[in-house]
Coordinates of C-alpha atoms in Angstrom, one line a residue:
Chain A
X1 CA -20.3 33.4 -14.2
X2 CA -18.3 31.4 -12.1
X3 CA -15.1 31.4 -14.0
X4 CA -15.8 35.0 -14.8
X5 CA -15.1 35.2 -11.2
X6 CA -12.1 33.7 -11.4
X7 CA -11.3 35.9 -13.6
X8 CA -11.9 38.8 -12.9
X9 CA -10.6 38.4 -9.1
X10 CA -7.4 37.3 -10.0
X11 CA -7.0 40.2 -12.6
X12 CA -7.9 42.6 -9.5
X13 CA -5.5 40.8 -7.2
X14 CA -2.4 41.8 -9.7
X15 CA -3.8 45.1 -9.6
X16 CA -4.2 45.2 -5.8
X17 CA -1.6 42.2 -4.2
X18 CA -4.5 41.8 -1.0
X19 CA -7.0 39.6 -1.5
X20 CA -9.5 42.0 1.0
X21 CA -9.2 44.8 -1.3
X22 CA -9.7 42.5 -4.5
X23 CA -12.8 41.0 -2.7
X24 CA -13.9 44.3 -1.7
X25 CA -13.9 45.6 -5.1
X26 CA -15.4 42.6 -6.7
X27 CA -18.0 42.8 -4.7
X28 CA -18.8 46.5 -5.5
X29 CA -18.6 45.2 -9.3
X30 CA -21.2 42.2 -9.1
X31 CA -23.7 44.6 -6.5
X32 CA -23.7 47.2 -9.3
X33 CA -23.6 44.4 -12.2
X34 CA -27.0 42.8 -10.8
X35 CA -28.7 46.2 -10.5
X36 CA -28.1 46.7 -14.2
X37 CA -28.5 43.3 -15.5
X38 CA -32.0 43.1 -13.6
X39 CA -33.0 46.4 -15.6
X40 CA -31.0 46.0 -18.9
X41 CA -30.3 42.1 -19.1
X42 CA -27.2 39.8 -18.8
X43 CA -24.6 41.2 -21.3
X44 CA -22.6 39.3 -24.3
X45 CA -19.6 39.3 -22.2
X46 CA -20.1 39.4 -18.2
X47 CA -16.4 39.5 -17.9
X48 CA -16.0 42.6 -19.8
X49 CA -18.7 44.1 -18.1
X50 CA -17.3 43.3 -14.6
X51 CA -14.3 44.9 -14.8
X52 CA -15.7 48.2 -16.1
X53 CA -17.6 49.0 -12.4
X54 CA -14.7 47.1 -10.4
X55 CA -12.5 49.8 -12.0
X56 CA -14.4 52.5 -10.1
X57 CA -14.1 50.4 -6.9
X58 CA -10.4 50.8 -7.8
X59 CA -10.1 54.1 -7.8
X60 CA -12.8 54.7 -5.0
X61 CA -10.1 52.6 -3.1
X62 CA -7.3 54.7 -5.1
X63 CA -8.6 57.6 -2.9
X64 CA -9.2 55.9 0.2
X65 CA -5.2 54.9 0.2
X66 CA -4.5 58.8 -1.0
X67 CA -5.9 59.6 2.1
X68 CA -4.3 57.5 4.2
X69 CA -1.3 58.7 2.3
X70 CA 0.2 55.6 0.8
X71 CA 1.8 57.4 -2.3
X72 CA 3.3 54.4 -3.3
X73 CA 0.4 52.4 -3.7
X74 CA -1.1 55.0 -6.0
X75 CA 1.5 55.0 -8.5
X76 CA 1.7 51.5 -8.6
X77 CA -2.3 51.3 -9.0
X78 CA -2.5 54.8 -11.4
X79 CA -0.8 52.1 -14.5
X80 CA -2.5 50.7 -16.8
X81 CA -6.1 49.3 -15.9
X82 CA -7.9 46.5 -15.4
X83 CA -9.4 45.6 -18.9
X84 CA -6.1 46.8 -20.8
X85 CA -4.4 43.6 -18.9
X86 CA -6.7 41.5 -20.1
X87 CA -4.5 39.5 -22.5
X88 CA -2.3 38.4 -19.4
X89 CA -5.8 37.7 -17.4
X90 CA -4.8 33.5 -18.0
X91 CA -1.6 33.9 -16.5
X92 CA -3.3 35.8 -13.6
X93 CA -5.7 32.9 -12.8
X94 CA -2.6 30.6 -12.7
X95 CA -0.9 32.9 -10.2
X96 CA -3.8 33.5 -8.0
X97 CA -4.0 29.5 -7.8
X98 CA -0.1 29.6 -6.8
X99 CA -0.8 32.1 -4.3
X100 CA -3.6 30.1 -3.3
X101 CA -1.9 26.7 -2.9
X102 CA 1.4 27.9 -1.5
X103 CA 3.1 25.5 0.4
X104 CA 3.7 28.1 3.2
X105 CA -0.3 27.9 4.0
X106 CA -2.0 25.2 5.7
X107 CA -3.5 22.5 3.4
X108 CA -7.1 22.9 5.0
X109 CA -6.7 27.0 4.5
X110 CA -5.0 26.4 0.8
X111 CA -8.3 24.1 -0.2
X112 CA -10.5 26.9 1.2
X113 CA -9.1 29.8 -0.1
X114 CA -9.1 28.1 -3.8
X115 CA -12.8 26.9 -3.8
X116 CA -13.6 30.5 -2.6
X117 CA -11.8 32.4 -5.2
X118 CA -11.1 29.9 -7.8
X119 CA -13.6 28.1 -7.1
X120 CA -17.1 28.9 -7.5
X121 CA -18.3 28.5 -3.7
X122 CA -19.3 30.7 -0.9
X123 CA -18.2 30.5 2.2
X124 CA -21.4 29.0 3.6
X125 CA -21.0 26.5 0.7
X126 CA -17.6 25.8 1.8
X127 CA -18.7 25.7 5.6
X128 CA -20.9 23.0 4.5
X129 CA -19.0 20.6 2.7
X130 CA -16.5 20.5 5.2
X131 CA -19.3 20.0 8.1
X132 CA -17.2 23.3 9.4
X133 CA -19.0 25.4 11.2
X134 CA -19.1 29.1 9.0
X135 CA -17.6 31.7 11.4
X136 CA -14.6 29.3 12.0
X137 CA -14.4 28.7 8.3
X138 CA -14.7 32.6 7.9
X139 CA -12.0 32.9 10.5
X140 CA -9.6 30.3 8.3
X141 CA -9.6 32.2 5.6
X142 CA -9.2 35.8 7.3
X143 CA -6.3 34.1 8.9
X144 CA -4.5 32.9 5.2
X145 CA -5.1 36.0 3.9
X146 CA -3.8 37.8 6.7
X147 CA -0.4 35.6 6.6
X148 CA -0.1 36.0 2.4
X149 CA -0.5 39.7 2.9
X150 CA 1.9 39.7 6.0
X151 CA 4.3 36.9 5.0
X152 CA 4.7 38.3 1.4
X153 CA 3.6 35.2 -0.1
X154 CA 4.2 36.1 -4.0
X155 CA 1.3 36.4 -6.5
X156 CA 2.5 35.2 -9.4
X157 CA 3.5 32.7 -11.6
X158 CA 6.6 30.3 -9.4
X159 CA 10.0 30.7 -10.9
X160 CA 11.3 27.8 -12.7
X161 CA 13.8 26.1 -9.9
X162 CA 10.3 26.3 -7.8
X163 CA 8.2 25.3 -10.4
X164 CA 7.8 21.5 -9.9
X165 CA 7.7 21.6 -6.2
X166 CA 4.7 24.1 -6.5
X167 CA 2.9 22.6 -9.1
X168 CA 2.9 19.6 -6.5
X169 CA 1.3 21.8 -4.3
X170 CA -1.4 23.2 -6.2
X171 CA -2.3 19.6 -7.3
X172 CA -2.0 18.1 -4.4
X173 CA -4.9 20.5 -2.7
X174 CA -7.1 20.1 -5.5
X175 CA -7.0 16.1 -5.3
X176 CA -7.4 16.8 -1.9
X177 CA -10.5 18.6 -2.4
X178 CA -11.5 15.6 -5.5
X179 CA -11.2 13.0 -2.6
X180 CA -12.9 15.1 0.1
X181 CA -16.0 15.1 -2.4
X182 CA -15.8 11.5 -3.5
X183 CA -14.7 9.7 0.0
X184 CA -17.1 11.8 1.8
X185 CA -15.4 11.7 5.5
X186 CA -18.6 11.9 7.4
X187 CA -22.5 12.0 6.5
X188 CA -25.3 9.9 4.8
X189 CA -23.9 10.4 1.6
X190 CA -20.6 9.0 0.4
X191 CA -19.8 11.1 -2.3
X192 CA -20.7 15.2 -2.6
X193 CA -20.2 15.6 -6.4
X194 CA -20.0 19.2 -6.4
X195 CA -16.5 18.8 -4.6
X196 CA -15.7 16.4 -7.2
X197 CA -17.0 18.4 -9.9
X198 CA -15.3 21.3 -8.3
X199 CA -11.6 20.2 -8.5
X200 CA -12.1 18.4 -11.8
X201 CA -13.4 22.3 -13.2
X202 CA -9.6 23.7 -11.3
X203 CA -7.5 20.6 -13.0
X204 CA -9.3 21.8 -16.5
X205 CA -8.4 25.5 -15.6
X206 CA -4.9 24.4 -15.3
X207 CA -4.5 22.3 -18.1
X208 CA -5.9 25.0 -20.2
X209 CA -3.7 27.5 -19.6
X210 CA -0.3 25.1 -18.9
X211 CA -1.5 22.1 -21.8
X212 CA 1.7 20.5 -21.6
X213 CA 2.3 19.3 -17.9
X214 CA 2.5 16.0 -17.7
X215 CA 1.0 16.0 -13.9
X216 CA -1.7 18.2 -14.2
X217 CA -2.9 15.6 -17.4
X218 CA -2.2 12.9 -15.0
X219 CA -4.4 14.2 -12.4
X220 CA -7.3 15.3 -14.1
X221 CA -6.8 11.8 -15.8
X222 CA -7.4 10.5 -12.5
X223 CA -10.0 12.4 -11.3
X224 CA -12.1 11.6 -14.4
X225 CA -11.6 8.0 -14.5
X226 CA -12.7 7.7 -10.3
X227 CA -15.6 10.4 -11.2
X228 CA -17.1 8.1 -14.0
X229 CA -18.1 5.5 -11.6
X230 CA -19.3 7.5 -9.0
X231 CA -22.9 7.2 -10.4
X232 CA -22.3 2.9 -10.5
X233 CA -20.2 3.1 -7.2
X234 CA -22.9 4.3 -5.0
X235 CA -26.3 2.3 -4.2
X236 CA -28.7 3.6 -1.7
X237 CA -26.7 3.7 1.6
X238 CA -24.0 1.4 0.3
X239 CA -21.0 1.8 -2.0
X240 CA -20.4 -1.3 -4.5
X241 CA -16.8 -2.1 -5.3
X242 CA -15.7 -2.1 -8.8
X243 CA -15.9 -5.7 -9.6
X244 CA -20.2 -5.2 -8.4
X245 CA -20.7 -2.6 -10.3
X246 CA -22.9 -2.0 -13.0
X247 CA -20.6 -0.4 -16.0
X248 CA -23.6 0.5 -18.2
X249 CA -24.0 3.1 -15.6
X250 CA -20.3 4.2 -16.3
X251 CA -20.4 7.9 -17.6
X252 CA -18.5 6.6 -21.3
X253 CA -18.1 10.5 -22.1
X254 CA -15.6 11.1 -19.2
X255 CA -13.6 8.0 -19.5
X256 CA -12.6 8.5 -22.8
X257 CA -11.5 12.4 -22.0
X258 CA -9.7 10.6 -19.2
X259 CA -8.2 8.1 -21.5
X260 CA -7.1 11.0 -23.9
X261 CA -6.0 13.0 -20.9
X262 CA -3.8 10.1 -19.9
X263 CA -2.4 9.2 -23.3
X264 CA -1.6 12.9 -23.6
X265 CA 0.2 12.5 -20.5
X266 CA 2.1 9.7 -21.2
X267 CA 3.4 11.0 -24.8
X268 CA 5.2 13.8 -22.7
X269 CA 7.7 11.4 -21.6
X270 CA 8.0 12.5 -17.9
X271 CA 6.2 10.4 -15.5
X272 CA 4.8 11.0 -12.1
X273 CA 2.5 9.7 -9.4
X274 CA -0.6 11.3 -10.5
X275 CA 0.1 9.5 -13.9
X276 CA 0.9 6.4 -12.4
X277 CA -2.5 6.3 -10.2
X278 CA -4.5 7.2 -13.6
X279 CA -3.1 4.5 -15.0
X280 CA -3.9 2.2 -12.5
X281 CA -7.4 3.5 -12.6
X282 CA -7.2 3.1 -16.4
X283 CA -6.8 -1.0 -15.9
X284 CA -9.2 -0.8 -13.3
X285 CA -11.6 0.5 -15.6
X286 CA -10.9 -1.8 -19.4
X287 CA -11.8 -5.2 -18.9
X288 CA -13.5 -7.0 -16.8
X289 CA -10.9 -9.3 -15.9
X290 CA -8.3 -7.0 -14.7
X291 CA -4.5 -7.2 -15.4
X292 CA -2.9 -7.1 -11.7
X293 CA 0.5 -7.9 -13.1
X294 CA 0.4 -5.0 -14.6
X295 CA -1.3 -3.3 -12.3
X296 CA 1.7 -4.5 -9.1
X297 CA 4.3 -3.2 -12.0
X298 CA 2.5 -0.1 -11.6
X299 CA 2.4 -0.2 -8.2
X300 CA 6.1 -1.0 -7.8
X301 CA 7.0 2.6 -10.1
X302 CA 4.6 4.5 -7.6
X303 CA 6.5 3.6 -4.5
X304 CA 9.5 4.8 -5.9
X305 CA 8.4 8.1 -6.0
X306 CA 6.3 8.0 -3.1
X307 CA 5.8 5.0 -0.5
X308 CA 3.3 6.0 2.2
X309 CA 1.3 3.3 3.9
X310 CA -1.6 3.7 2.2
X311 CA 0.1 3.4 -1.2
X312 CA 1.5 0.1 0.1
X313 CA -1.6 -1.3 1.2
X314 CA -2.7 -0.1 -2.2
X315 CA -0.3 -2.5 -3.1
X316 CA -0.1 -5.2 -1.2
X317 CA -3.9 -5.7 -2.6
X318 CA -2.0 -5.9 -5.8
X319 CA 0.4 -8.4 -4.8
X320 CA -2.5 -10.3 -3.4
X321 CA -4.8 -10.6 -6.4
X322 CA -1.2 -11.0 -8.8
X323 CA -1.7 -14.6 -6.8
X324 CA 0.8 -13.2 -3.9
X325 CA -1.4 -14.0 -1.2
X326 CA 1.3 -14.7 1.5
X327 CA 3.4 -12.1 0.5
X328 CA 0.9 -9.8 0.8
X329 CA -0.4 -10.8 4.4
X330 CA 3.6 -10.5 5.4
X331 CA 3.2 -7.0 4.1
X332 CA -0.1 -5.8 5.7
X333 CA 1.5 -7.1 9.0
X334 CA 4.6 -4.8 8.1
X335 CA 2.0 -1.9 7.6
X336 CA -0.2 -2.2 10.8
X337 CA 1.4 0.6 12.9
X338 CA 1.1 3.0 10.4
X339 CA -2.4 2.6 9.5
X340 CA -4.1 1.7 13.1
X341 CA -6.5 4.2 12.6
X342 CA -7.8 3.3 8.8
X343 CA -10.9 1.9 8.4
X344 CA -9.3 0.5 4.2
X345 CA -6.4 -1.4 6.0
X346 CA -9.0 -3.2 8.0
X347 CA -11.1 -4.0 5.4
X348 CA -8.2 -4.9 3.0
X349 CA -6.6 -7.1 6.1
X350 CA -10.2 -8.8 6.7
X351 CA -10.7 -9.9 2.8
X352 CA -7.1 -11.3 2.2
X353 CA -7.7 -13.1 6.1
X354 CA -10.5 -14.5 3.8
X355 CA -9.2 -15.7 0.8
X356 CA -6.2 -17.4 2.6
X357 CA -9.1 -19.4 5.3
X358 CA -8.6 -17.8 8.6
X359 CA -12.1 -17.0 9.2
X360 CA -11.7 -16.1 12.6
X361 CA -9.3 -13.9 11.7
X362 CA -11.0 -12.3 9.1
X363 CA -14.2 -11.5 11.5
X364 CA -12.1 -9.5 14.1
X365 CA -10.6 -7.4 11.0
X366 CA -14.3 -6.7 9.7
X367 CA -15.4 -5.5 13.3
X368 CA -12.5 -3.2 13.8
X369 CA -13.0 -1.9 9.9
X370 CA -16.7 -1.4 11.1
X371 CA -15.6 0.2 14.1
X372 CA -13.5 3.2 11.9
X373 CA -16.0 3.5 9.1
X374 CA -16.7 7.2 8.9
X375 CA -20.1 7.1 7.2
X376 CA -23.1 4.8 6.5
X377 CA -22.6 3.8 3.6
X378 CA -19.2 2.0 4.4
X379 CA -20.7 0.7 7.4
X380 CA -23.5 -0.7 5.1
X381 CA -21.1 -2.1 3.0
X382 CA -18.6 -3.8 5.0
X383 CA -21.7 -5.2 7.3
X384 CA -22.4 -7.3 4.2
X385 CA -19.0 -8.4 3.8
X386 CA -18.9 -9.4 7.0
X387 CA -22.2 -11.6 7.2
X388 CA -20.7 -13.2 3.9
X389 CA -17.6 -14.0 5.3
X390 CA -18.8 -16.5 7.9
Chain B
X1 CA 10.6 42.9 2.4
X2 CA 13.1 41.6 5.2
X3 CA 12.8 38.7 6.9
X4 CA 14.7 37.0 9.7
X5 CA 15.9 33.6 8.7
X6 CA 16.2 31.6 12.3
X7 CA 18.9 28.7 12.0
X8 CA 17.9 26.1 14.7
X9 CA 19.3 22.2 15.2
X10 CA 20.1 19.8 17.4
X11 CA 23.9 19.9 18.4
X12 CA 24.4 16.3 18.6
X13 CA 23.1 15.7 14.9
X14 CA 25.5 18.5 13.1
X15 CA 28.7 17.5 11.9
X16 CA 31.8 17.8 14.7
X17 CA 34.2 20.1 14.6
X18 CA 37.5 18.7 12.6
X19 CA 35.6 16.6 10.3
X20 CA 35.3 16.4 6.7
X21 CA 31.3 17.2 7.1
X22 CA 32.4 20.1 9.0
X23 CA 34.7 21.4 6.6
X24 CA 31.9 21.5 3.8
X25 CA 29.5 23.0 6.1
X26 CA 31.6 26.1 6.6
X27 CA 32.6 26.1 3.1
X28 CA 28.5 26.1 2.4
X29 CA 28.2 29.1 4.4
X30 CA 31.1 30.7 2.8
X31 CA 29.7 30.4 -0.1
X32 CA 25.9 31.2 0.8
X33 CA 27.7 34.7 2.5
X34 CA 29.0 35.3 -1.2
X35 CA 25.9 34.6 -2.7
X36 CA 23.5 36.4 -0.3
X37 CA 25.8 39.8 -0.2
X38 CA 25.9 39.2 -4.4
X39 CA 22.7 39.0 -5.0
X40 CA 22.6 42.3 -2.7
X41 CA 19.5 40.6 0.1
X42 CA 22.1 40.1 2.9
X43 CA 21.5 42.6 5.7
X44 CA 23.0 41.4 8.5
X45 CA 23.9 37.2 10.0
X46 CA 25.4 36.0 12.9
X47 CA 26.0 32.7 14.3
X48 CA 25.5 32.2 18.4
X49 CA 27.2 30.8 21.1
X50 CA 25.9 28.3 22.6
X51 CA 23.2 28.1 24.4
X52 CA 25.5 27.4 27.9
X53 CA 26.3 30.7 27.4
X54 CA 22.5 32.2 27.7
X55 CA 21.3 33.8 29.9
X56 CA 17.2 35.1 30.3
X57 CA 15.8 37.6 32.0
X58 CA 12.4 38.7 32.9
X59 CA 10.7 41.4 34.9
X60 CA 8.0 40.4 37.0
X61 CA 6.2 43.2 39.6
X62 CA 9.0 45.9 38.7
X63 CA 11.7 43.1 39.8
X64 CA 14.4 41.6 37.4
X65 CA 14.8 37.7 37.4
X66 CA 17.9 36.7 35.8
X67 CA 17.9 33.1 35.1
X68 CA 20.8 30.9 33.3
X69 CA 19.9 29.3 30.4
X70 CA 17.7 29.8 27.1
X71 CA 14.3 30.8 27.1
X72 CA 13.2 26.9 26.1
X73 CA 15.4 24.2 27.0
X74 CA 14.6 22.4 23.5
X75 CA 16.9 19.4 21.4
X76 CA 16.9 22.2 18.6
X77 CA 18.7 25.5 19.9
X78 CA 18.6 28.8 17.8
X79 CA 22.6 28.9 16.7
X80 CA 22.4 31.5 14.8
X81 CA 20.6 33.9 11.5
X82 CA 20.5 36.1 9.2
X83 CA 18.3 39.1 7.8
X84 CA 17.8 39.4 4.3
X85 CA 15.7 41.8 2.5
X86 CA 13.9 39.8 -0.2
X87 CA 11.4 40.5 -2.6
X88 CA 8.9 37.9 -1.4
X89 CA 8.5 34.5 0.5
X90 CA 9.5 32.6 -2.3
X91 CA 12.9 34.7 -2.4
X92 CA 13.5 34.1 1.4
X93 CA 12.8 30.6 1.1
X94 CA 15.1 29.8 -1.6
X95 CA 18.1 31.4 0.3
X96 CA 17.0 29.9 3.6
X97 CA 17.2 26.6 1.8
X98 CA 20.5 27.0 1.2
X99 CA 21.8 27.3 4.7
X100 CA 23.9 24.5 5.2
X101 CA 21.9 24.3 9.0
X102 CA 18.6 23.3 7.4
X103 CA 20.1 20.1 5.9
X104 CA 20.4 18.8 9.6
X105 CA 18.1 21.2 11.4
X106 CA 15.1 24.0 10.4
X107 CA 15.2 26.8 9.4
X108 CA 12.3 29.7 10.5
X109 CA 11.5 32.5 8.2
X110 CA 9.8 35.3 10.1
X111 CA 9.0 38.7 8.0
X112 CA 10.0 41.6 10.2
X113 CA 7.7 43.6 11.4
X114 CA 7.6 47.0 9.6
X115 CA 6.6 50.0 12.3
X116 CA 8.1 52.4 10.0
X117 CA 10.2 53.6 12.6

């Protein structure tokens, strides 16, 4: 049902260009659906069905427009209908995403508007998972509609001199939404696996109807890899680094789709930082003794194409277990400015403090980490670090 | 759809009058003028004085204040725009990208409101 609604929204918003009236009439479709499906059953194809009753919404809204006398409209709604489309319905879903992810829309608005009509979440589901509270969630997304409808912010498929730069967007909201779910920014929990599950379902959405972009390989590579663990990488309150955890508890199914996702990927020929970061999760996750040679020469490509702090603390790690110790403490100090409010510089700063014997040091480091930690279970964790570093 | 493209930067970071930079800036709008008018979206552009030259008025209580200067004493003064008539964002975006102004400054895109006037 939930990609049916995908679906069939996106096929109704290339019939209507405005997301309310799309809503509106999918909405009409799924009250009337249920009524029948309670008496008669679910059907073979809910799709199909769907789009039967949202094409009387259409023209129940058809004559609505009439009489407010937008001609236009009418002609441009009278062609074709909704279930005659339904061979370009793919490359609907892919434009709706576009629309969705555009880079003139906020990032918090462009991650709320997908998991509500991409995705398969309410809003109160939405609300939720971002600890928002619903009416100004409700007021977000009446907001990004308003500025798609008003802005002319194109539905459709990106023209090919905006194509990379788009992609970039779209991917870069749904990792947004992958990490949201998997470094939980506040609660008991650390990781809300539907978010996860949520943006890996987009990526495969994607990749199923563009198979051949290197990117979109790269980040559901990613994503799959991180997603694997997340059952190993979270004990009670706390959350075990990799080199604790238990691998039996590894999900074996999605690292090897990750693995074929990445070697897919990589035969393309056209690298990129999701790729890169896949990979890196890819030695992370082989053997037990991990290749950081490889892993800094991995690093070393991913600054090139983007060098934000936390990719260089990302990598000054690296550098640090490649036997670069020094180097790496030179770099961290480098770094401090940028990161003075993340709790993972701390942490990283307190454990290489450790290795290279200044205790002292090291404690100060574990209290401010301690001090940022946004939820239990980090605070659980880096508590135990902390005792074990004295 | 039209939209008003709004050219604002910082005086001090665009290239000065007589130089080489110059030169190629003005040739860049030369040929964005061409390209705008070919591809038939160019409704109207103008560049500004500067903003020593503004002046702002207001009516407060049925009385008229006329004040010298701009409306915002900001680094970035509006020096100038255009109004295209595009077929969406991504159409006004791609020409505003090519205003020479947005390598040093920003450019706005506003859609103009439609009262049907």
């Amino acid at each position: 049902m939930r990609q049916d609604r995908g679906r069939v929204l996106s096929s109704l918003m290339a019939k209507f260009r405005n997301f309310d009236q799309a809503e509106e009439a999918l909405q009409e479709a799924l009250a009337s659906a249920f009524t029948h499906w309670n008496r008669n059953g679910i059907p073979h194809s809910p799709a199909a069905w769907l789009h039967a009753p949202s094409r009387k919404a259409i023209d129940r809204l058809r004559k609505a427009r009439r009489d407010e006398g937008l001609s236009q409209d009418i002609v441009l709604l009278s062609q074709g209908d909704v279930v005659a489309e339904s061979h370009g319905v793919t490359d609907q879903r892919l434009s709706l995403i576009f629309t969705c992810c555009h880079p003139a829309l906020e990032p918090k608005s462009s991650i709320a508007l997908t998991l509500r009509t991409l995705g398969g979440l309410t809003t109160t589901e939405i609300a939720n998972a971002f600890l928002d509270a619903e009416t100004t969630l409700g007021q977000r997304l009446s907001r990004a509609k308003a500025k798609i409808a008003q802005a002319g912010i194109p539905f459709r498929v990106p023209e090919p001199q905006d194509w990379d730069e788009r992609l970039n967007s779209v991917l870069k909201v749904i990792y947004l939404i992958f990490n949201e779910g998997y470094c939980a920014s506040s609660g008991a929990s650390s990781v809300r696996v539907d978010l996860c599950e949520e943006a890996i379902y987009l990526a495969r959405m994607i990749e199923a109807l563009r198979p051949d972009e290197p990117e979109v390989l790269g980040v559901l590579a990613l994503m799959l890899f991180a997603h694997a663990r997340y059952r190993a990488r979270i004990a009670g309150a706390g959350v075990v680094p990799l080199e604790a955890q238990d691998r039996l508890l590894w999900d074996q199914a999605k690292l090897k789709e990750a693995e074929a996702c990445l070697d897919r990927a990589l035969a393309l020929r056209k690298t990129g930082p999701y790729q890169i970061q896949a990979a890196i999760m890819a030695l992370h996750s082989q053997a037990a003794a991990r290749d950081w040679g490889q892993i800094l020469m991995l690093y070393d490509a991913l600054i090139t194409f983007d060098a934000n702090p936390v990719i260089r603390l990302n990598r000054a790690v690296a550098l640090a277990e490649a036997g670069f110790l020094e180097l790496a403490l030179q770099e961290l100090t480098t770094l401090e400015g940028a990161l003075t409010m993340y709790q993972p510089y701390f942490a990283a700063k307190a454990d290489l403090l450790r290795k290279a014997g200044h205790e002292a040091a090291a404690q100060t480091a574990y209290a401010q980490a301690i001090g940022l930690a946004r939820n239990a279970a980090d605070v659980a964790w880096l508590q135990r670090q902390k005792s074990a570093a004295t | 759809m039209k939209y008003m493209t709004l050219i604002y930067s910082d005086p001090s970071l665009e290239p000065a009058y007589g130089t080489a930079e110059f030169e190629t800036m003005m040739q860049g709008y030369g040929m964005l003028n061409e390209a705008l008018k070919t591809a038939g979206v160019y409704v109207a552009g103008d560049g500004l004085q500067d903003v020593e030259t503004a002046t702002s008025v207001r009516v407060r209580g049925g009385k008229t204040e006329t004040m010298d200067g701009p409306f915002a004493e900001t680094k970035e003064r509006l020096g100038g725009y255009y109004i295209i008539d595009c077929a969406d964002l991504d159409e006004a975006l791609r020409f505003a990208a090519m205003i020479p102004s947005a390598a040093y400054g920003t450019v706005e895109v506003r859609p103009l409101a439609d009262y049907g006037l």
